[in-house]
Amino acid sequence: MGGEVKVSRRETVFKEISPSEFFYRNRDLAGFSNPSRALYSATRELVENALDACEAAYILPDIFVRITSADLDGTLPDPKPYLLKVQDNGPGIEPKYVPDAFARIFFGSKFQLKQSRGMFGMGATMAILYGQVTTNKPVSVTTSVDGEKAYSFEMMVNIRDNTPLVLNKSVKPALGKTGISVQLTLEGDYSRAGSKIQEYFKQTALVTPYANILFIDPNGRLFFYERVTEKMPKPAKETLPHPLGIDLEALRRLLRESKESNLKKFLSKNFHRVGDRIAEDFLRYAGLDPDAKPQDLTNDEIIRFGSALHSYDGFLPPDSGCLSPLGEELLAAGIEKELQPEFITVVQRPPSAYSGFPFIVEIGLAYGGKNVEPGVKLLRFANRIPLLYDEANDVSWKVVNEEIDWKRYKIPQDAP
Ligand SMILES: Nc1ncnc2c1ncn2[C@@H]1O[C@H](COP(=O)(O)OP(=O)(O)O)[C@@H](O)[C@H]1O
Ligand SMILES: [Mg+2]
């Protein structure tokens, strides 16, 4: 009898989790790792949505942000619950989309090939989800698209299913104002996050000189970044995919869903900067029949098609219409207004492309001025989002701090 180990046979249990459940368990992946970082990320996500919406609709942004401590007298120590409110004067969204846009991860309007700050339909929902799991309070979202009626929703995220749970809905007059207002409660740590949040607004203002941004912090301090120009960058236009940015999965889907009767038309209708002449030349190169039906290609032909897309060198480079660069004039205006330096120079480089995706590099250099600390300071932005973390891993940090010998330009090392 002794020595025998009995292992009862148990069946392995399988289950599936929803995107909300995944991000609930892995909040740090989306920038919500602790109360300090979360307060910063939530503010950022909502402000970036507001700016995206205004810019896409070519509306001069007026953005109001307020963070207040949720305990009435504000005496609890950090970390503690805060109320975060972000309001914009953008186009708003149709009320029927509000629950999914704000309480469902991966639901959004920016899954297109054009520049914007948001991309995956998760920023606002992450902020709301984080608020809910740390305070158990619903979010309140108000939208008006016509300035006549404003629709308000109180919602929570049903995390298990990644579906919105609407607790309350109401309508009131919008008093001529369009746009969206979001208010949520979340656990935060303003004593730690405050300086990052203020730096975020300062740098955001530098690249959005056409926006009014008013921020009121939990101590009642008011930060106003005033519009200095009514010019805005041209909104980005949606574009077709460039042949160099296409992988086999994308190609297969395009072929399957194609309504075109032959490969030549398929190419010229679905790809960026491909016309009849290039389509014909490419198909000859790839050894594919221009009259073949796109839906009928065999697996081997799809593979041949895909690899030829990457080896053929006759495609035109992508144009930059899907980008919305700030431009030299606005960049200089932003630097002037935020830093008031003695000297500014700005450059917009010509568009380039990487794997079929166009990009434009814009650079400003400023020297001296008011309220600046001594030493070299590097400000980095991607899609007009300030990048406040991990700067020393950036190649531009190495160039500015290690490669350039500022003394050769008669600039002392600790000059502002
Ligand atoms: N302030 C706003 N104005 C207009 N639309 C908004 C605003 N905030 C969010 N949205 C809509 O909600 C969607 C989801 O937002 P979000 O979860 O932040 O994802 P993303 O910004 O990556 O698309 C957006 O794609 C947009 O359509
Ligand atoms: Mg977003």
Short mmCIF file of C-alpha atoms and ligand atoms in Angstrom, two decimals:
data_model
loop_
_atom_site.label_atom_id
_atom_site.label_comp_id
_atom_site.label_asym_id
_atom_site.label_seq_id
_atom_site.Cartn_x
_atom_site.Cartn_y
_atom_site.Cartn_z
CA MET A 1 0.00 0.00 0.00
CA GLY A 2 2.63 2.54 1.07
CA GLY A 3 4.54 4.63 -1.44
CA GLU A 4 1.81 4.76 -4.02
CA VAL A 5 0.96 8.29 -5.12
CA LYS A 6 -2.60 8.81 -6.20
CA VAL A 7 -3.20 11.53 -8.75
CA SER A 8 -6.84 12.14 -9.45
CA ARG A 9 -7.47 12.75 -13.14
CA ARG A 10 -8.85 16.25 -13.56
CA GLU A 11 -9.83 17.81 -16.81
CA THR A 12 -7.93 20.92 -17.85
CA VAL A 13 -10.23 23.90 -17.72
CA PHE A 14 -10.18 26.26 -20.72
CA LYS A 15 -11.74 29.67 -20.96
CA GLU A 16 -11.52 32.85 -22.93
CA ILE A 17 -11.07 36.35 -21.58
CA SER A 18 -12.31 39.59 -23.15
CA PRO A 19 -10.07 42.56 -24.13
CA SER A 20 -11.36 44.46 -21.08
CA GLU A 21 -10.52 41.55 -18.82
CA PHE A 22 -7.03 41.38 -20.34
CA PHE A 23 -6.34 45.07 -19.72
CA TYR A 24 -7.93 44.86 -16.29
CA ARG A 25 -5.28 42.25 -15.45
CA ASN A 26 -2.47 44.00 -17.31
CA ARG A 27 -3.14 47.66 -16.63
CA ASP A 28 0.54 48.52 -16.70
CA LEU A 29 0.68 47.68 -20.44
CA ALA A 30 -1.54 50.67 -21.13
CA GLY A 31 0.22 53.11 -18.78
CA PHE A 32 -1.97 52.54 -15.71
CA SER A 33 0.55 50.87 -13.41
CA ASN A 34 0.08 52.94 -10.24
CA PRO A 35 -2.02 55.88 -8.98
CA SER A 36 0.54 58.47 -10.05
CA ARG A 37 1.07 57.15 -13.56
CA ALA A 38 -2.66 56.44 -13.92
CA LEU A 39 -3.69 60.01 -13.14
CA TYR A 40 -1.20 61.25 -15.72
CA SER A 41 -2.29 58.68 -18.34
CA ALA A 42 -6.01 59.28 -17.82
CA THR A 43 -5.55 63.03 -18.23
CA ARG A 44 -3.45 62.51 -21.35
CA GLU A 45 -5.88 60.10 -22.99
CA LEU A 46 -8.88 62.38 -22.55
CA VAL A 47 -7.02 65.52 -23.65
CA GLU A 48 -5.68 63.73 -26.72
CA ASN A 49 -9.17 62.59 -27.70
CA ALA A 50 -10.38 66.17 -27.37
CA LEU A 51 -7.54 67.50 -29.53
CA ASP A 52 -7.95 64.72 -32.13
CA ALA A 53 -11.67 65.46 -32.45
CA CYS A 54 -11.23 69.23 -32.78
CA GLU A 55 -8.38 68.96 -35.27
CA ALA A 56 -10.13 66.39 -37.47
CA ALA A 57 -13.15 68.73 -37.64
CA TYR A 58 -10.91 71.79 -38.16
CA ILE A 59 -12.29 73.48 -35.03
CA LEU A 60 -10.00 75.71 -32.94
CA PRO A 61 -9.79 73.70 -29.70
CA ASP A 62 -11.04 75.12 -26.38
CA ILE A 63 -10.21 72.51 -23.80
CA PHE A 64 -11.08 72.56 -20.14
CA VAL A 65 -9.46 70.15 -17.70
CA ARG A 66 -10.05 69.97 -13.98
CA ILE A 67 -8.70 67.56 -11.39
CA THR A 68 -10.24 67.82 -7.93
CA SER A 69 -9.84 65.61 -4.94
CA ALA A 70 -12.95 63.53 -4.39
CA ASP A 71 -12.90 63.96 -0.60
CA LEU A 72 -14.64 67.25 -0.07
CA ASP A 73 -12.08 69.04 2.09
CA GLY A 74 -9.11 67.57 0.21
CA THR A 75 -7.26 66.53 3.36
CA LEU A 76 -6.86 62.77 2.74
CA PRO A 77 -3.28 61.79 1.95
CA ASP A 78 -2.31 60.52 -1.54
CA PRO A 79 -3.03 58.11 -3.17
CA LYS A 80 -6.75 58.86 -3.04
CA PRO A 81 -9.79 59.26 -5.33
CA TYR A 82 -9.79 62.23 -7.70
CA LEU A 83 -12.42 63.61 -10.04
CA LEU A 84 -11.08 64.19 -13.55
CA LYS A 85 -13.11 66.28 -15.97
CA VAL A 86 -12.16 67.02 -19.58
CA GLN A 87 -14.44 69.06 -21.81
CA ASP A 88 -14.00 70.09 -25.45
CA ASN A 89 -15.75 72.17 -28.10
CA GLY A 90 -15.24 69.55 -30.84
CA PRO A 91 -17.87 67.96 -33.06
CA GLY A 92 -19.08 65.50 -30.37
CA ILE A 93 -20.27 62.03 -31.34
CA GLU A 94 -23.73 60.70 -32.07
CA PRO A 95 -25.29 59.55 -28.76
CA LYS A 96 -25.79 56.01 -30.08
CA TYR A 97 -22.00 55.53 -30.26
CA VAL A 98 -21.23 56.85 -26.78
CA PRO A 99 -21.58 53.59 -24.81
CA ASP A 100 -19.31 51.59 -27.12
CA ALA A 101 -16.79 54.38 -27.74
CA PHE A 102 -16.27 54.95 -24.03
CA ALA A 103 -16.96 51.64 -22.37
CA ARG A 104 -15.71 49.03 -24.82
CA ILE A 105 -12.03 48.39 -25.42
CA PHE A 106 -10.95 48.37 -29.09
CA PHE A 107 -13.99 50.31 -30.30
CA GLY A 108 -13.14 53.58 -32.01
CA SER A 109 -13.20 55.68 -35.17
CA LYS A 110 -9.47 55.91 -35.77
CA PHE A 111 -8.67 52.55 -37.33
CA GLN A 112 -7.73 54.29 -40.56
CA LEU A 113 -4.56 55.09 -42.40
CA LYS A 114 -4.16 58.66 -41.30
CA GLN A 115 -2.36 60.49 -38.56
CA SER A 116 -4.07 60.96 -35.19
CA ARG A 117 -3.04 60.67 -31.57
CA GLY A 118 -5.34 57.77 -30.76
CA MET A 119 -5.25 54.58 -32.78
CA PHE A 120 -6.61 51.46 -31.16
CA GLY A 121 -9.84 52.54 -29.47
CA MET A 122 -8.56 51.94 -25.96
CA GLY A 123 -7.34 55.18 -24.36
CA ALA A 124 -10.55 56.61 -22.93
CA THR A 125 -11.91 53.19 -22.04
CA MET A 126 -8.71 52.33 -20.13
CA ALA A 127 -9.04 55.52 -18.08
CA ILE A 128 -12.67 54.69 -17.34
CA LEU A 129 -11.89 51.07 -16.52
CA TYR A 130 -9.09 52.07 -14.18
CA GLY A 131 -11.36 54.57 -12.45
CA GLN A 132 -14.03 51.93 -12.03
CA VAL A 133 -11.76 49.25 -10.59
CA THR A 134 -10.13 51.65 -8.13
CA THR A 135 -13.20 53.60 -6.98
CA ASN A 136 -16.25 51.61 -8.16
CA LYS A 137 -17.75 54.84 -9.58
CA PRO A 138 -19.39 55.19 -13.02
CA VAL A 139 -18.14 57.60 -15.69
CA SER A 140 -20.33 60.38 -16.96
CA VAL A 141 -20.10 61.35 -20.66
CA THR A 142 -22.06 64.18 -22.26
CA THR A 143 -22.15 64.75 -26.01
CA SER A 144 -23.74 67.25 -28.33
CA VAL A 145 -23.34 67.18 -32.10
CA ASP A 146 -25.76 69.99 -32.97
CA GLY A 147 -25.48 72.40 -30.06
CA GLU A 148 -29.20 71.91 -29.40
CA LYS A 149 -29.47 68.77 -27.34
CA ALA A 150 -26.85 67.36 -25.01
CA TYR A 151 -27.11 63.66 -24.15
CA SER A 152 -25.58 62.44 -20.92
CA PHE A 153 -24.72 58.85 -20.08
CA GLU A 154 -23.68 57.33 -16.79
CA MET A 155 -21.85 54.13 -17.55
CA MET A 156 -19.63 51.38 -16.29
CA VAL A 157 -17.64 48.80 -18.20
CA ASN A 158 -18.83 45.23 -17.96
CA ILE A 159 -15.27 43.98 -17.76
CA ARG A 160 -15.94 40.27 -18.17
CA ASP A 161 -17.73 40.77 -21.50
CA ASN A 162 -16.14 44.01 -22.68
CA THR A 163 -19.58 45.60 -23.06
CA PRO A 164 -20.95 48.93 -21.85
CA LEU A 165 -23.37 49.06 -18.95
CA VAL A 166 -25.53 52.20 -19.16
CA LEU A 167 -26.86 53.12 -15.71
CA ASN A 168 -28.57 56.35 -16.61
CA LYS A 169 -29.35 58.46 -19.67
CA SER A 170 -30.67 62.03 -19.85
CA VAL A 171 -31.13 64.91 -22.28
CA LYS A 172 -30.82 68.61 -21.65
CA PRO A 173 -30.41 71.74 -23.77
CA ALA A 174 -26.85 72.13 -25.13
CA LEU A 175 -27.02 75.95 -25.13
CA GLY A 176 -25.26 76.23 -28.46
CA LYS A 177 -22.26 74.16 -27.43
CA THR A 178 -21.11 71.08 -29.29
CA GLY A 179 -18.47 68.66 -28.06
CA ILE A 180 -17.84 66.10 -25.40
CA SER A 181 -17.40 66.27 -21.67
CA VAL A 182 -16.10 63.31 -19.70
CA GLN A 183 -16.01 63.08 -15.94
CA LEU A 184 -14.63 60.12 -14.05
CA THR A 185 -13.41 59.23 -10.59
CA LEU A 186 -10.13 57.39 -10.21
CA GLU A 187 -7.51 56.67 -7.63
CA GLY A 188 -4.61 59.02 -8.22
CA ASP A 189 -1.58 60.59 -6.64
CA TYR A 190 -1.36 64.25 -7.58
CA SER A 191 1.54 64.98 -5.24
CA ARG A 192 3.65 62.66 -7.38
CA ALA A 193 2.00 63.10 -10.78
CA GLY A 194 1.48 66.87 -10.60
CA SER A 195 4.81 67.94 -12.06
CA LYS A 196 4.51 65.45 -14.95
CA ILE A 197 0.95 66.56 -15.69
CA GLN A 198 1.98 70.22 -15.69
CA GLU A 199 4.94 69.42 -17.95
CA TYR A 200 2.58 67.51 -20.24
CA PHE A 201 0.32 70.55 -20.62
CA LYS A 202 3.25 72.87 -21.21
CA GLN A 203 4.69 70.67 -23.94
CA THR A 204 1.27 70.03 -25.47
CA ALA A 205 0.67 73.78 -25.61
CA LEU A 206 4.00 74.20 -27.39
CA VAL A 207 2.82 72.04 -30.31
CA THR A 208 -0.80 73.27 -30.29
CA PRO A 209 -0.40 77.05 -30.31
CA TYR A 210 -3.87 77.25 -31.91
CA ALA A 211 -5.56 75.77 -28.80
CA ASN A 212 -6.86 77.31 -25.60
CA ILE A 213 -6.17 74.89 -22.78
CA LEU A 214 -7.31 75.64 -19.26
CA PHE A 215 -6.19 73.31 -16.50
CA ILE A 216 -7.25 73.63 -12.86
CA ASP A 217 -5.31 71.41 -10.49
CA PRO A 218 -6.50 69.92 -7.17
CA ASN A 219 -4.90 72.78 -5.25
CA GLY A 220 -7.01 75.25 -7.20
CA ARG A 221 -4.02 76.45 -9.23
CA LEU A 222 -4.98 77.63 -12.67
CA PHE A 223 -2.83 76.99 -15.71
CA PHE A 224 -3.97 78.73 -18.87
CA TYR A 225 -2.29 78.06 -22.19
CA GLU A 226 -3.62 80.70 -24.48
CA ARG A 227 -4.14 80.46 -28.22
CA VAL A 228 -1.69 82.67 -30.11
CA THR A 229 -2.72 81.85 -33.65
CA GLU A 230 -5.94 80.93 -35.43
CA LYS A 231 -4.09 78.88 -38.01
CA MET A 232 -4.38 75.12 -37.67
CA PRO A 233 -2.52 72.30 -39.36
CA LYS A 234 -4.39 70.87 -42.34
CA PRO A 235 -6.42 67.84 -41.20
CA ALA A 236 -4.95 64.51 -42.28
CA LYS A 237 -6.69 62.72 -45.14
CA GLU A 238 -7.41 59.03 -45.05
CA THR A 239 -5.28 57.13 -47.51
CA LEU A 240 -5.14 53.73 -49.20
CA PRO A 241 -2.42 51.33 -48.06
CA HIS A 242 0.91 51.61 -49.83
CA PRO A 243 1.99 48.34 -51.51
CA LEU A 244 5.14 48.26 -49.36
CA GLY A 245 3.14 48.34 -46.13
CA ILE A 246 1.05 45.28 -47.00
CA ASP A 247 1.63 41.81 -45.54
CA LEU A 248 0.12 38.53 -46.68
CA GLU A 249 -2.84 38.67 -44.32
CA ALA A 250 -3.77 42.15 -45.49
CA LEU A 251 -3.33 41.13 -49.14
CA ARG A 252 -5.48 38.03 -48.68
CA ARG A 253 -8.27 40.07 -47.10
CA LEU A 254 -8.17 42.71 -49.81
CA LEU A 255 -8.33 40.02 -52.51
CA ARG A 256 -11.22 38.18 -50.81
CA GLU A 257 -13.27 41.32 -50.29
CA SER A 258 -12.45 42.82 -53.68
CA LYS A 259 -15.31 43.77 -55.99
CA GLU A 260 -13.00 44.32 -58.95
CA SER A 261 -13.25 41.99 -61.92
CA ASN A 262 -9.53 41.68 -62.62
CA LEU A 263 -6.12 42.07 -60.97
CA LYS A 264 -5.22 45.22 -62.85
CA LYS A 265 -8.27 47.06 -61.50
CA PHE A 266 -7.75 45.48 -58.09
CA LEU A 267 -4.31 47.06 -57.86
CA SER A 268 -5.25 50.50 -59.07
CA LYS A 269 -8.38 50.72 -56.86
CA ASN A 270 -6.92 49.43 -53.58
CA PHE A 271 -3.40 50.75 -53.36
CA HIS A 272 -1.91 54.13 -52.72
CA ARG A 273 -0.34 55.74 -55.84
CA VAL A 274 -0.84 52.76 -58.12
CA GLY A 275 -2.37 53.59 -61.50
CA ASP A 276 -3.01 51.46 -64.59
CA ARG A 277 0.53 51.76 -65.93
CA ILE A 278 2.24 50.69 -62.72
CA ALA A 279 -0.36 47.96 -62.16
CA GLU A 280 0.37 46.44 -65.59
CA ASP A 281 4.11 46.67 -65.15
CA PHE A 282 3.95 45.12 -61.70
CA LEU A 283 1.76 42.20 -62.81
CA ARG A 284 4.17 41.46 -65.67
CA TYR A 285 7.02 41.53 -63.15
CA ALA A 286 5.15 39.23 -60.73
CA GLY A 287 4.12 36.84 -63.52
CA LEU A 288 0.42 37.25 -62.72
CA ASP A 289 -2.37 37.45 -65.29
CA PRO A 290 -3.84 41.01 -65.35
CA ASP A 291 -7.24 39.56 -66.25
CA ALA A 292 -7.35 37.01 -63.41
CA LYS A 293 -10.20 37.44 -60.91
CA PRO A 294 -8.81 38.68 -57.56
CA GLN A 295 -11.11 36.33 -55.61
CA ASP A 296 -9.82 33.28 -57.52
CA LEU A 297 -6.10 33.49 -56.74
CA THR A 298 -4.60 30.30 -55.33
CA ASN A 299 -2.59 30.27 -52.13
CA ASP A 300 0.67 30.00 -54.07
CA GLU A 301 -0.29 32.92 -56.28
CA ILE A 302 -1.10 35.03 -53.21
CA ILE A 303 2.34 34.26 -51.78
CA ARG A 304 4.01 35.15 -55.11
CA PHE A 305 1.93 38.35 -55.27
CA GLY A 306 2.94 39.28 -51.71
CA SER A 307 6.66 38.79 -52.17
CA ALA A 308 6.62 40.60 -55.53
CA LEU A 309 4.98 43.62 -53.80
CA HIS A 310 8.09 43.89 -51.66
CA SER A 311 10.75 43.23 -54.31
CA TYR A 312 9.31 45.31 -57.19
CA ASP A 313 11.00 48.70 -57.31
CA GLY A 314 8.61 50.61 -59.57
CA PHE A 315 6.13 51.84 -56.92
CA LEU A 316 6.00 55.57 -56.22
CA PRO A 317 6.88 56.70 -52.69
CA PRO A 318 3.82 57.42 -50.47
CA ASP A 319 2.65 61.01 -50.44
CA SER A 320 2.18 62.78 -47.14
CA GLY A 321 -1.54 63.66 -47.40
CA CYS A 322 -2.37 61.25 -44.57
CA LEU A 323 -0.09 63.26 -42.29
CA SER A 324 -0.88 66.48 -40.54
CA PRO A 325 2.46 68.13 -39.83
CA LEU A 326 2.48 71.23 -37.68
CA GLY A 327 4.58 73.27 -40.11
CA GLU A 328 7.45 75.63 -39.42
CA GLU A 329 5.31 78.70 -38.73
CA LEU A 330 3.16 77.02 -36.07
CA LEU A 331 6.09 75.23 -34.45
CA ALA A 332 7.96 78.53 -34.13
CA ALA A 333 4.81 80.20 -32.73
CA GLY A 334 4.49 77.46 -30.12
CA ILE A 335 8.12 77.66 -29.04
CA GLU A 336 7.97 81.44 -28.90
CA LYS A 337 4.85 81.42 -26.75
CA GLU A 338 5.95 78.75 -24.26
CA LEU A 339 9.67 79.46 -23.96
CA GLN A 340 10.21 83.05 -25.13
CA PRO A 341 13.79 82.25 -26.12
CA GLU A 342 16.45 84.59 -27.45
CA PHE A 343 16.84 82.56 -30.61
CA ILE A 344 14.66 80.06 -32.48
CA THR A 345 15.17 78.09 -35.62
CA VAL A 346 12.75 75.50 -37.02
CA VAL A 347 12.97 73.03 -39.88
CA GLN A 348 10.44 70.79 -41.53
CA ARG A 349 12.16 68.01 -43.41
CA PRO A 350 10.73 66.68 -46.67
CA PRO A 351 8.48 63.62 -46.30
CA SER A 352 10.13 60.20 -46.18
CA ALA A 353 8.74 56.71 -45.85
CA TYR A 354 9.48 53.60 -43.88
CA SER A 355 7.96 50.32 -45.11
CA GLY A 356 5.32 52.21 -47.05
CA PHE A 357 4.40 54.48 -44.13
CA PRO A 358 5.18 58.15 -44.70
CA PHE A 359 6.56 60.40 -42.00
CA ILE A 360 7.78 63.95 -41.65
CA VAL A 361 10.39 65.10 -39.16
CA GLU A 362 9.96 68.56 -37.67
CA ILE A 363 12.63 70.11 -35.48
CA GLY A 364 12.91 73.30 -33.50
CA LEU A 365 15.93 74.62 -31.70
CA ALA A 366 15.77 77.38 -29.13
CA TYR A 367 18.38 79.09 -27.04
CA GLY A 368 18.10 81.16 -23.86
CA GLY A 369 14.96 82.76 -22.58
CA LYS A 370 12.71 83.11 -19.58
CA ASN A 371 11.88 80.41 -17.06
CA VAL A 372 14.22 77.82 -18.54
CA GLU A 373 16.63 75.72 -16.54
CA PRO A 374 20.31 75.69 -17.46
CA GLY A 375 21.58 72.88 -19.64
CA VAL A 376 20.39 71.16 -22.77
CA LYS A 377 16.75 70.11 -22.69
CA LEU A 378 15.31 67.78 -25.28
CA LEU A 379 11.56 67.78 -25.96
CA ARG A 380 10.31 64.89 -28.05
CA PHE A 381 6.91 64.47 -29.70
CA ALA A 382 5.24 61.76 -31.76
CA ASN A 383 2.02 62.66 -33.59
CA ARG A 384 2.05 65.86 -31.49
CA ILE A 385 2.03 63.83 -28.24
CA PRO A 386 4.76 64.86 -25.79
CA LEU A 387 6.94 61.89 -24.87
CA LEU A 388 7.83 62.35 -21.22
CA TYR A 389 9.24 58.94 -20.38
CA ASP A 390 12.39 56.97 -21.37
CA GLU A 391 14.06 59.87 -23.11
CA ALA A 392 17.60 58.54 -22.62
CA ASN A 393 16.78 55.55 -24.85
CA ASP A 394 16.03 57.86 -27.76
CA VAL A 395 18.59 58.30 -30.51
CA SER A 396 17.93 62.06 -30.49
CA TRP A 397 18.92 62.14 -26.81
CA LYS A 398 22.26 60.55 -27.69
CA VAL A 399 22.78 63.01 -30.54
CA VAL A 400 21.98 66.05 -28.43
CA ASN A 401 23.85 64.93 -25.31
CA GLU A 402 26.73 62.87 -26.65
CA GLU A 403 27.36 63.48 -30.34
CA ILE A 404 27.10 67.24 -30.66
CA ASP A 405 29.99 69.23 -29.24
CA TRP A 406 28.10 72.38 -28.28
CA LYS A 407 31.36 74.20 -27.47
CA ARG A 408 32.19 74.20 -31.17
CA TYR A 409 29.15 76.44 -31.61
CA LYS A 410 30.33 78.64 -28.74
CA ILE A 411 27.48 77.37 -26.53
CA PRO A 412 28.53 76.56 -22.96
CA GLN A 413 27.40 73.15 -21.68
CA ASP A 414 25.07 74.59 -19.06
CA ALA A 415 23.46 77.23 -21.27
CA PRO A 416 19.63 77.11 -21.20
N1 LIG B 1 -13.59 64.14 -27.12
C1 LIG B 1 -14.04 63.36 -28.12
N2 LIG B 1 -14.68 63.89 -29.20
C2 LIG B 1 -15.14 63.10 -30.21
N3 LIG B 1 -15.00 61.76 -30.23
C3 LIG B 1 -14.39 61.17 -29.19
C4 LIG B 1 -13.86 61.92 -28.09
N4 LIG B 1 -13.32 61.06 -27.21
C5 LIG B 1 -13.46 59.82 -27.75
N5 LIG B 1 -14.10 59.89 -28.93
C6 LIG B 1 -14.47 58.74 -29.79
O1 LIG B 1 -14.33 57.58 -29.02
C7 LIG B 1 -13.44 56.66 -29.66
C8 LIG B 1 -12.69 55.85 -28.62
O2 LIG B 1 -11.76 56.66 -27.91
P1 LIG B 1 -10.49 55.99 -27.27
O3 LIG B 1 -10.94 54.86 -26.41
O4 LIG B 1 -9.64 57.02 -26.61
O5 LIG B 1 -9.73 55.35 -28.53
P2 LIG B 1 -8.89 56.04 -29.73
O6 LIG B 1 -8.67 57.48 -29.37
O7 LIG B 1 -7.61 55.25 -29.76
O8 LIG B 1 -9.72 55.82 -30.95
C9 LIG B 1 -12.58 57.52 -30.56
O9 LIG B 1 -12.07 56.78 -31.66
C10 LIG B 1 -13.56 58.61 -30.99
O10 LIG B 1 -14.33 58.16 -32.07
MG MG B 2 -7.91 58.06 -27.55
#
